[in-house]
XYZ file of C-alpha atoms in Angstrom:
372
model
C 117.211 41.417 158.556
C 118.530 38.162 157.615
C 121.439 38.073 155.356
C 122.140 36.100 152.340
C 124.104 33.084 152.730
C 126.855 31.827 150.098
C 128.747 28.938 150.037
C 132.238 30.428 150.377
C 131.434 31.863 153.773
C 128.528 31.855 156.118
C 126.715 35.195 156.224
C 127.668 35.948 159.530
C 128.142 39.311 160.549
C 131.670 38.229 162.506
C 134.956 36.506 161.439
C 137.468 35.354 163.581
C 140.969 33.411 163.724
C 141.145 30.009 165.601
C 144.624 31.403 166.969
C 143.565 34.530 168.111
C 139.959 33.803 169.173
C 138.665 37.444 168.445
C 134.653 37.436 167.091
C 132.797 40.237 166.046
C 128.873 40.016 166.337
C 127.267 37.458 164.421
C 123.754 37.498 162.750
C 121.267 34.909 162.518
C 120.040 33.645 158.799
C 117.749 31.407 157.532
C 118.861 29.952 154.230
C 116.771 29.610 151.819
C 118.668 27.078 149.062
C 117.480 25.842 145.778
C 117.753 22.258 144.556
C 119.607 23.710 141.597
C 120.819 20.445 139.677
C 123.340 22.108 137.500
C 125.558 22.713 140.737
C 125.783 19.012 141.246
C 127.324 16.419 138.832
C 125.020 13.918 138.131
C 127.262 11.334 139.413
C 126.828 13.137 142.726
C 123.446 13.283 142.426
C 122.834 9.576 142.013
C 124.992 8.800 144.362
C 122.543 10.889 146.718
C 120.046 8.906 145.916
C 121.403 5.460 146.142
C 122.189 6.361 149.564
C 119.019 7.642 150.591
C 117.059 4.431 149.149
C 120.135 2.315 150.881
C 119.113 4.061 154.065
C 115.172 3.790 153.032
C 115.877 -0.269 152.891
C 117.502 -0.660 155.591
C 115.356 1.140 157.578
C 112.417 -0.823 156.278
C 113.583 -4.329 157.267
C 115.235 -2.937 161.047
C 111.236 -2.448 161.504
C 110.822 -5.601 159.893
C 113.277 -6.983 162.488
C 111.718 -5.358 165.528
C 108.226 -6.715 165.113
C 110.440 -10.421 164.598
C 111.792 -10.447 168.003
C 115.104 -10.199 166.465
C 115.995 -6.700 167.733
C 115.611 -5.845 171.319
C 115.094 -2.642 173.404
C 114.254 0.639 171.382
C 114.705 1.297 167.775
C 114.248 4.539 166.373
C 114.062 5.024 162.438
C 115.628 7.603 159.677
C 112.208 7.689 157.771
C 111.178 10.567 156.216
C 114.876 12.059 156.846
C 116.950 10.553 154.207
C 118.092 13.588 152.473
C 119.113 15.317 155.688
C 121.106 12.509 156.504
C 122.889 11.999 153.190
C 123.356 15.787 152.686
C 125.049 16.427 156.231
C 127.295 13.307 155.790
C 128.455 13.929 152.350
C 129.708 17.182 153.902
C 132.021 15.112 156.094
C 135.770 14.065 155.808
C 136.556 10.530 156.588
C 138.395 11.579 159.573
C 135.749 14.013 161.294
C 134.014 13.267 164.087
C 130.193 12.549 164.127
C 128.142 12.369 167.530
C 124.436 11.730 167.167
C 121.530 10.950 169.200
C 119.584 7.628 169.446
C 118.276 7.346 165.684
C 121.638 7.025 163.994
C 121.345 3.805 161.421
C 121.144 5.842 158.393
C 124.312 8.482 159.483
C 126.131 5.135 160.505
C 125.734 3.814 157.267
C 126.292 7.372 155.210
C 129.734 8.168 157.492
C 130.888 4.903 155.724
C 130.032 1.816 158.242
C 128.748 -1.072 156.447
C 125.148 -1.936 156.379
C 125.418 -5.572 157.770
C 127.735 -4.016 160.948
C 124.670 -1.571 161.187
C 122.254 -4.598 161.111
C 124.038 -7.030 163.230
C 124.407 -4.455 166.201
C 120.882 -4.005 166.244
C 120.840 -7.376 166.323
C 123.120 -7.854 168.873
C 125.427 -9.748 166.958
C 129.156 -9.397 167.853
C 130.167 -8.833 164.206
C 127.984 -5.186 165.137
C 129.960 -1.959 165.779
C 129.777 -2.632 169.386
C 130.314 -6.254 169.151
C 126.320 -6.685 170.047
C 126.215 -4.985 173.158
C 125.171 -1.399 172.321
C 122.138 -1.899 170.051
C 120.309 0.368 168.169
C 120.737 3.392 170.214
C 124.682 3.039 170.550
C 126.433 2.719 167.299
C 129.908 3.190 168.061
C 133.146 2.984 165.432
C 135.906 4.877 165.938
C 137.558 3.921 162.323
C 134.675 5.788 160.470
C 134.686 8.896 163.197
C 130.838 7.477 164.657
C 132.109 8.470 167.865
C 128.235 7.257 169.503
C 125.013 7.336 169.384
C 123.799 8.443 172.466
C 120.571 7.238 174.129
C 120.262 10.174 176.593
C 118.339 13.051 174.988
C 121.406 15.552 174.933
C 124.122 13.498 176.026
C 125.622 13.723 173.078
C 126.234 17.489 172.895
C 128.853 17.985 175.881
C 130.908 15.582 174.469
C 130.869 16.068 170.868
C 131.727 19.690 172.416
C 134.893 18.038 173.915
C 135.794 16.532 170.727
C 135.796 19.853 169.148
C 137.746 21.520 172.174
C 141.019 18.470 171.878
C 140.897 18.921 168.685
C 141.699 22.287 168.760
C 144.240 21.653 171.845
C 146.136 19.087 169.621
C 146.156 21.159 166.332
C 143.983 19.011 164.073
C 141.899 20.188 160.991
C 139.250 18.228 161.581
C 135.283 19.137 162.215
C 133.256 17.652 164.818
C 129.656 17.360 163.693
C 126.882 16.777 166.675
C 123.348 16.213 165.350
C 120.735 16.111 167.615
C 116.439 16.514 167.815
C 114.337 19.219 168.285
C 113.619 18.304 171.704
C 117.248 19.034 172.702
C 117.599 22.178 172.333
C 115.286 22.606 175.919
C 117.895 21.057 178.012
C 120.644 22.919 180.160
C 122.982 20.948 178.331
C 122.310 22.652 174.665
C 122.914 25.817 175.685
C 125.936 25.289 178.048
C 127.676 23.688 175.246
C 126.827 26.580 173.152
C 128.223 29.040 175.033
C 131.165 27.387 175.440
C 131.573 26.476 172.258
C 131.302 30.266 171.403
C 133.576 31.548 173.762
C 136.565 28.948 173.256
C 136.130 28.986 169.291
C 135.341 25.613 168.976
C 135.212 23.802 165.747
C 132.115 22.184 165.682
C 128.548 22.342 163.770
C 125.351 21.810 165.939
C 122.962 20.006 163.715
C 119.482 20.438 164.950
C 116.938 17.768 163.198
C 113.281 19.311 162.888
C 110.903 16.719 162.545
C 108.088 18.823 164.572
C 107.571 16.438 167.197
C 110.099 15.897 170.177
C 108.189 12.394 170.796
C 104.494 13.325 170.547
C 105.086 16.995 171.972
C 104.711 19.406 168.831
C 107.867 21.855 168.587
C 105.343 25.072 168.645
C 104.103 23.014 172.298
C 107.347 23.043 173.567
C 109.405 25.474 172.359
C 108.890 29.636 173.172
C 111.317 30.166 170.243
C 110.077 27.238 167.652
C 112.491 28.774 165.508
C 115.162 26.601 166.533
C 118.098 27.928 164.680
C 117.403 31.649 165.609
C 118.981 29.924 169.579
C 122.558 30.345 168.049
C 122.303 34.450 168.154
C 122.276 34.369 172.074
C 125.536 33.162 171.613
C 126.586 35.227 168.909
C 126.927 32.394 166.603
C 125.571 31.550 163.368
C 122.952 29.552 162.179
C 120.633 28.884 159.902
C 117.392 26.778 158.704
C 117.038 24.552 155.628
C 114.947 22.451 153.820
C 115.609 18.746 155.516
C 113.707 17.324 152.554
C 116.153 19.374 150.150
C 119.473 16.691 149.935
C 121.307 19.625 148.075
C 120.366 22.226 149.935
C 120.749 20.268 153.233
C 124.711 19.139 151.575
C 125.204 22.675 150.061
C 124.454 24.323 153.948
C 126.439 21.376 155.499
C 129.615 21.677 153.509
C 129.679 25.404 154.055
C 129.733 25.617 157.771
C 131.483 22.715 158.091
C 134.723 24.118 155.955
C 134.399 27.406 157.858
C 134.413 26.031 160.700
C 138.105 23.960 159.648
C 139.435 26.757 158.745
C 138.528 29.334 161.241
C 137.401 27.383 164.099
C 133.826 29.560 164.361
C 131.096 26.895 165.921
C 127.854 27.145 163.984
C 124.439 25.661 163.994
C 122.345 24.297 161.269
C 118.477 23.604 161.340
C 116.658 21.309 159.366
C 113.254 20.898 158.930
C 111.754 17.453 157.660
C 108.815 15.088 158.387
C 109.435 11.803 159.816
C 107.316 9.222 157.906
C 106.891 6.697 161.122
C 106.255 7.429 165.174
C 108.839 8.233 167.525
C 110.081 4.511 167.625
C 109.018 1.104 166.193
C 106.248 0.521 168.449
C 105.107 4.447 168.625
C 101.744 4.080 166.430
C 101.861 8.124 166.324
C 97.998 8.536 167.492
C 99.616 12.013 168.834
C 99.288 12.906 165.198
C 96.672 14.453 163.167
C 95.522 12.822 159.614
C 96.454 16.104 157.983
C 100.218 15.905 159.368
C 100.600 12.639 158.104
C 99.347 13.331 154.881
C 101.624 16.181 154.738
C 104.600 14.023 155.415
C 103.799 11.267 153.115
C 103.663 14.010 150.469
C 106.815 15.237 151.489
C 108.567 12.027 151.155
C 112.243 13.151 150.493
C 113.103 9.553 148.663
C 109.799 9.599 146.565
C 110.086 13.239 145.332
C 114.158 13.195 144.744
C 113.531 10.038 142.463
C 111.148 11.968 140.179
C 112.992 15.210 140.165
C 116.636 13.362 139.067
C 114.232 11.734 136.367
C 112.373 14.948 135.280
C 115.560 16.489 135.147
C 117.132 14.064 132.962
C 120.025 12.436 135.243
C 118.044 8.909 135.652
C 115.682 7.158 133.524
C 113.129 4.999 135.266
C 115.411 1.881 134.506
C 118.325 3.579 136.172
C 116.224 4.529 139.224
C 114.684 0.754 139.648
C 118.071 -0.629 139.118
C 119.573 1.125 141.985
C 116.338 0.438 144.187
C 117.176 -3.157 143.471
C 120.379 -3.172 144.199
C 119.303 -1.115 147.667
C 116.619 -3.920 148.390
C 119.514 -6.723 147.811
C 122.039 -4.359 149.930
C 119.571 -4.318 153.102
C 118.521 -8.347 152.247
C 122.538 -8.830 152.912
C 122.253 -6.887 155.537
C 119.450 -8.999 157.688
C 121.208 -12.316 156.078
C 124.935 -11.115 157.578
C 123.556 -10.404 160.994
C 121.324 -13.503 161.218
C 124.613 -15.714 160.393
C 126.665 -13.751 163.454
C 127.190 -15.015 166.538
C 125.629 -13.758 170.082
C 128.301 -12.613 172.377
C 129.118 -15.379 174.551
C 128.317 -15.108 178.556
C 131.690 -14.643 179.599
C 132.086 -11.742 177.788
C 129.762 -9.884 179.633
C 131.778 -7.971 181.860
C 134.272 -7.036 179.416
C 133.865 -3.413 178.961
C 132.357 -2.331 181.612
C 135.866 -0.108 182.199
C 138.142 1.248 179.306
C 141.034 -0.087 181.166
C 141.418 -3.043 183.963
C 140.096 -2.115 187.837
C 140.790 -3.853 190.931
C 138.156 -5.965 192.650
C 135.934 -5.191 189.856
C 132.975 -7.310 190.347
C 131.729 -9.840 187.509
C 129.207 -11.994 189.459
C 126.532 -12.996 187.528
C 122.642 -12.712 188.839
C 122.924 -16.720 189.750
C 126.225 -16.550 191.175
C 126.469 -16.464 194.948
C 127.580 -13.527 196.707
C 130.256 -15.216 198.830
């Protein structure tokens, strides 16, 4: 029987001390949080949403982008998962570490990165956060604690594991946060990380995005456990489901296992269970997909149906709310217009990190050049 979760303490069934490393059993919950407005200032609140239309923008023109021949290789969206993003960064410190997967724009641009760095990497500009070269699967700062995107399906989780396990070495109070897809959680590398997360108390928060599809395979398809967050009890460690469409619920969860985890070191792992709006990438037309899922995730929209909640409830007016789209729409327009005025990386700096520091006899021939 699942227990009731609070937001002083995850209900686990087991404490222990990052010094001492004890545990006691834990027990698996699925959270069931209310968008309950009168926890939330409404400064908070429309601050939520500024972000999540900031991120809707944004998002919008990147496709915009793609289909221009101005951003090359993949390019995966945050549509239809603005409020997950916004929730789990707003649980976040400056200073804590965030490792993602390949569709990171909108956490890039929530853990504090500014939207024309976002835009001119995926343009592969080298005012971007990778000076150009990693694109849109490899935002990379390490000012903000973006610590990669990662375009390996898991790649991500071993070392955002790694994070959590120096951090703990050296002493620090930070959290490392690792989100990652549905998909995931099948690969050797989930649960190895898992379990040693568990056993060496590791503080770190496995974020599990459930959008229902790992690329056109449904989760049900794919998964004997679809479930996702009931995976954490084989490693007696807790975790817990919640409403990905539900930016306070998703920020409420978030914040919790995130300050438990500072303070006691206890790993955890979070679920969260939203729609995306578009296919798996830019050029995915999502034919996978039946009409009556996409009607169900258009009606879900997590942008649409915060807007008219904050103005049912009072905390925005429908001048507020277009105001800040506005300002959203300009925000991502100054986005496209910084990373169109940056330059390409030049040639010569092709070969310049290929190593972290200088190697002998390293090779920077170019295709042309000859061999001898």
């Amino acid at each position: 029987m699942a227990e009731t979760a609070t937001r002083n303490k995850p209900a686990s069934g087991g404490t222990k001390s990052r010094r001492n490393g004890t545990r006691t059993s834990g027990k698996r919950v699925q959270h069931d949080a209310q968008n309950v407005f009168s926890d939330e200032s409404p400064e908070t609140l429309r601050d939520y949403f500024r972000q999540m239309t900031l991120i809707r923008r944004f998002e919008e023109r990147a496709a915009q982008g793609y289909t221009q021949a101005k951003i090359g290789g993949y390019c995966h969206l945050n549509l239809g998962e603005e409020a997950t993003v916004v929730g789990l960064m707003s649980a976040l410190r400056r200073n804590d570490y965030l490792f993602t997967n390949y569709r990171e724009h909108g956490y890039a641009i929530a853990k504090g990165i500014e939207p024309g760095r976002v835009m001119a990497e995926l343009y592969g500009r080298t005012t971007g956060t990778s000076k150009g070269w990693g694109g849109s699967m490899h935002m990379f700062d390490v000012e903000s604690g973006l610590l990669g995107g990662y375009g390996i399906v898991g790649g991500q989780v071993p070392l955002a594991t790694g994070a959590a396990l120096a951090i703990d070495y050296r002493g620090g109070d930070q959290v490392v946060m690792c989100q990652m897809g549905d998909g995931t959680t099948n690969i050797g590398a989930f649960h190895e990380s898992l379990n040693i997360a568990a056993l060496w108390n590791l503080p770190v928060v496995f974020v599990v995005v459930n959008n229902y599809l790992g690329m056109g395979t449904t989760v049900d398809k794919s998964s004997a456990e679809s479930e996702l967050y009931k995976r954490a009890v084989g490693y007696r460690m807790h975790g817990e489901r919640v409403d990905g469409n539900d930016v306070v619920a998703v920020n409420e969860a978030a914040c919790r296992l995130v300050e438990h985890a500072r303070e006691t070191g206890e790993p955890a792992m979070l679920e969260t269970v939203s729609h995306r709006l578009k296919g798996h990438s830019v050029v995915d037309p999502g034919k996978y997909r039946s009409q009556e899922s996409v009607e169900a995730a258009r009606a879900a929209d997590p942008v649409v149906a915060f807007r008219a909640q904050l103005i049912d409830s009072g905390v925005l007016d429908e001048d507020g709310a277009a105001e800040i789209e506005r300002q959203a729409q300009a925000d991502a327009d100054a986005a496209v217009a910084f990373a169109d005025d940056s330059p390409h990386p030049d040639v010569s700096t092709l070969f310049d990190y290929t190593y972290a520091t200088p190697v002998a006899n390293d090779s920077r021939r170019l295709p042309a050049d000859p061999v001898f």
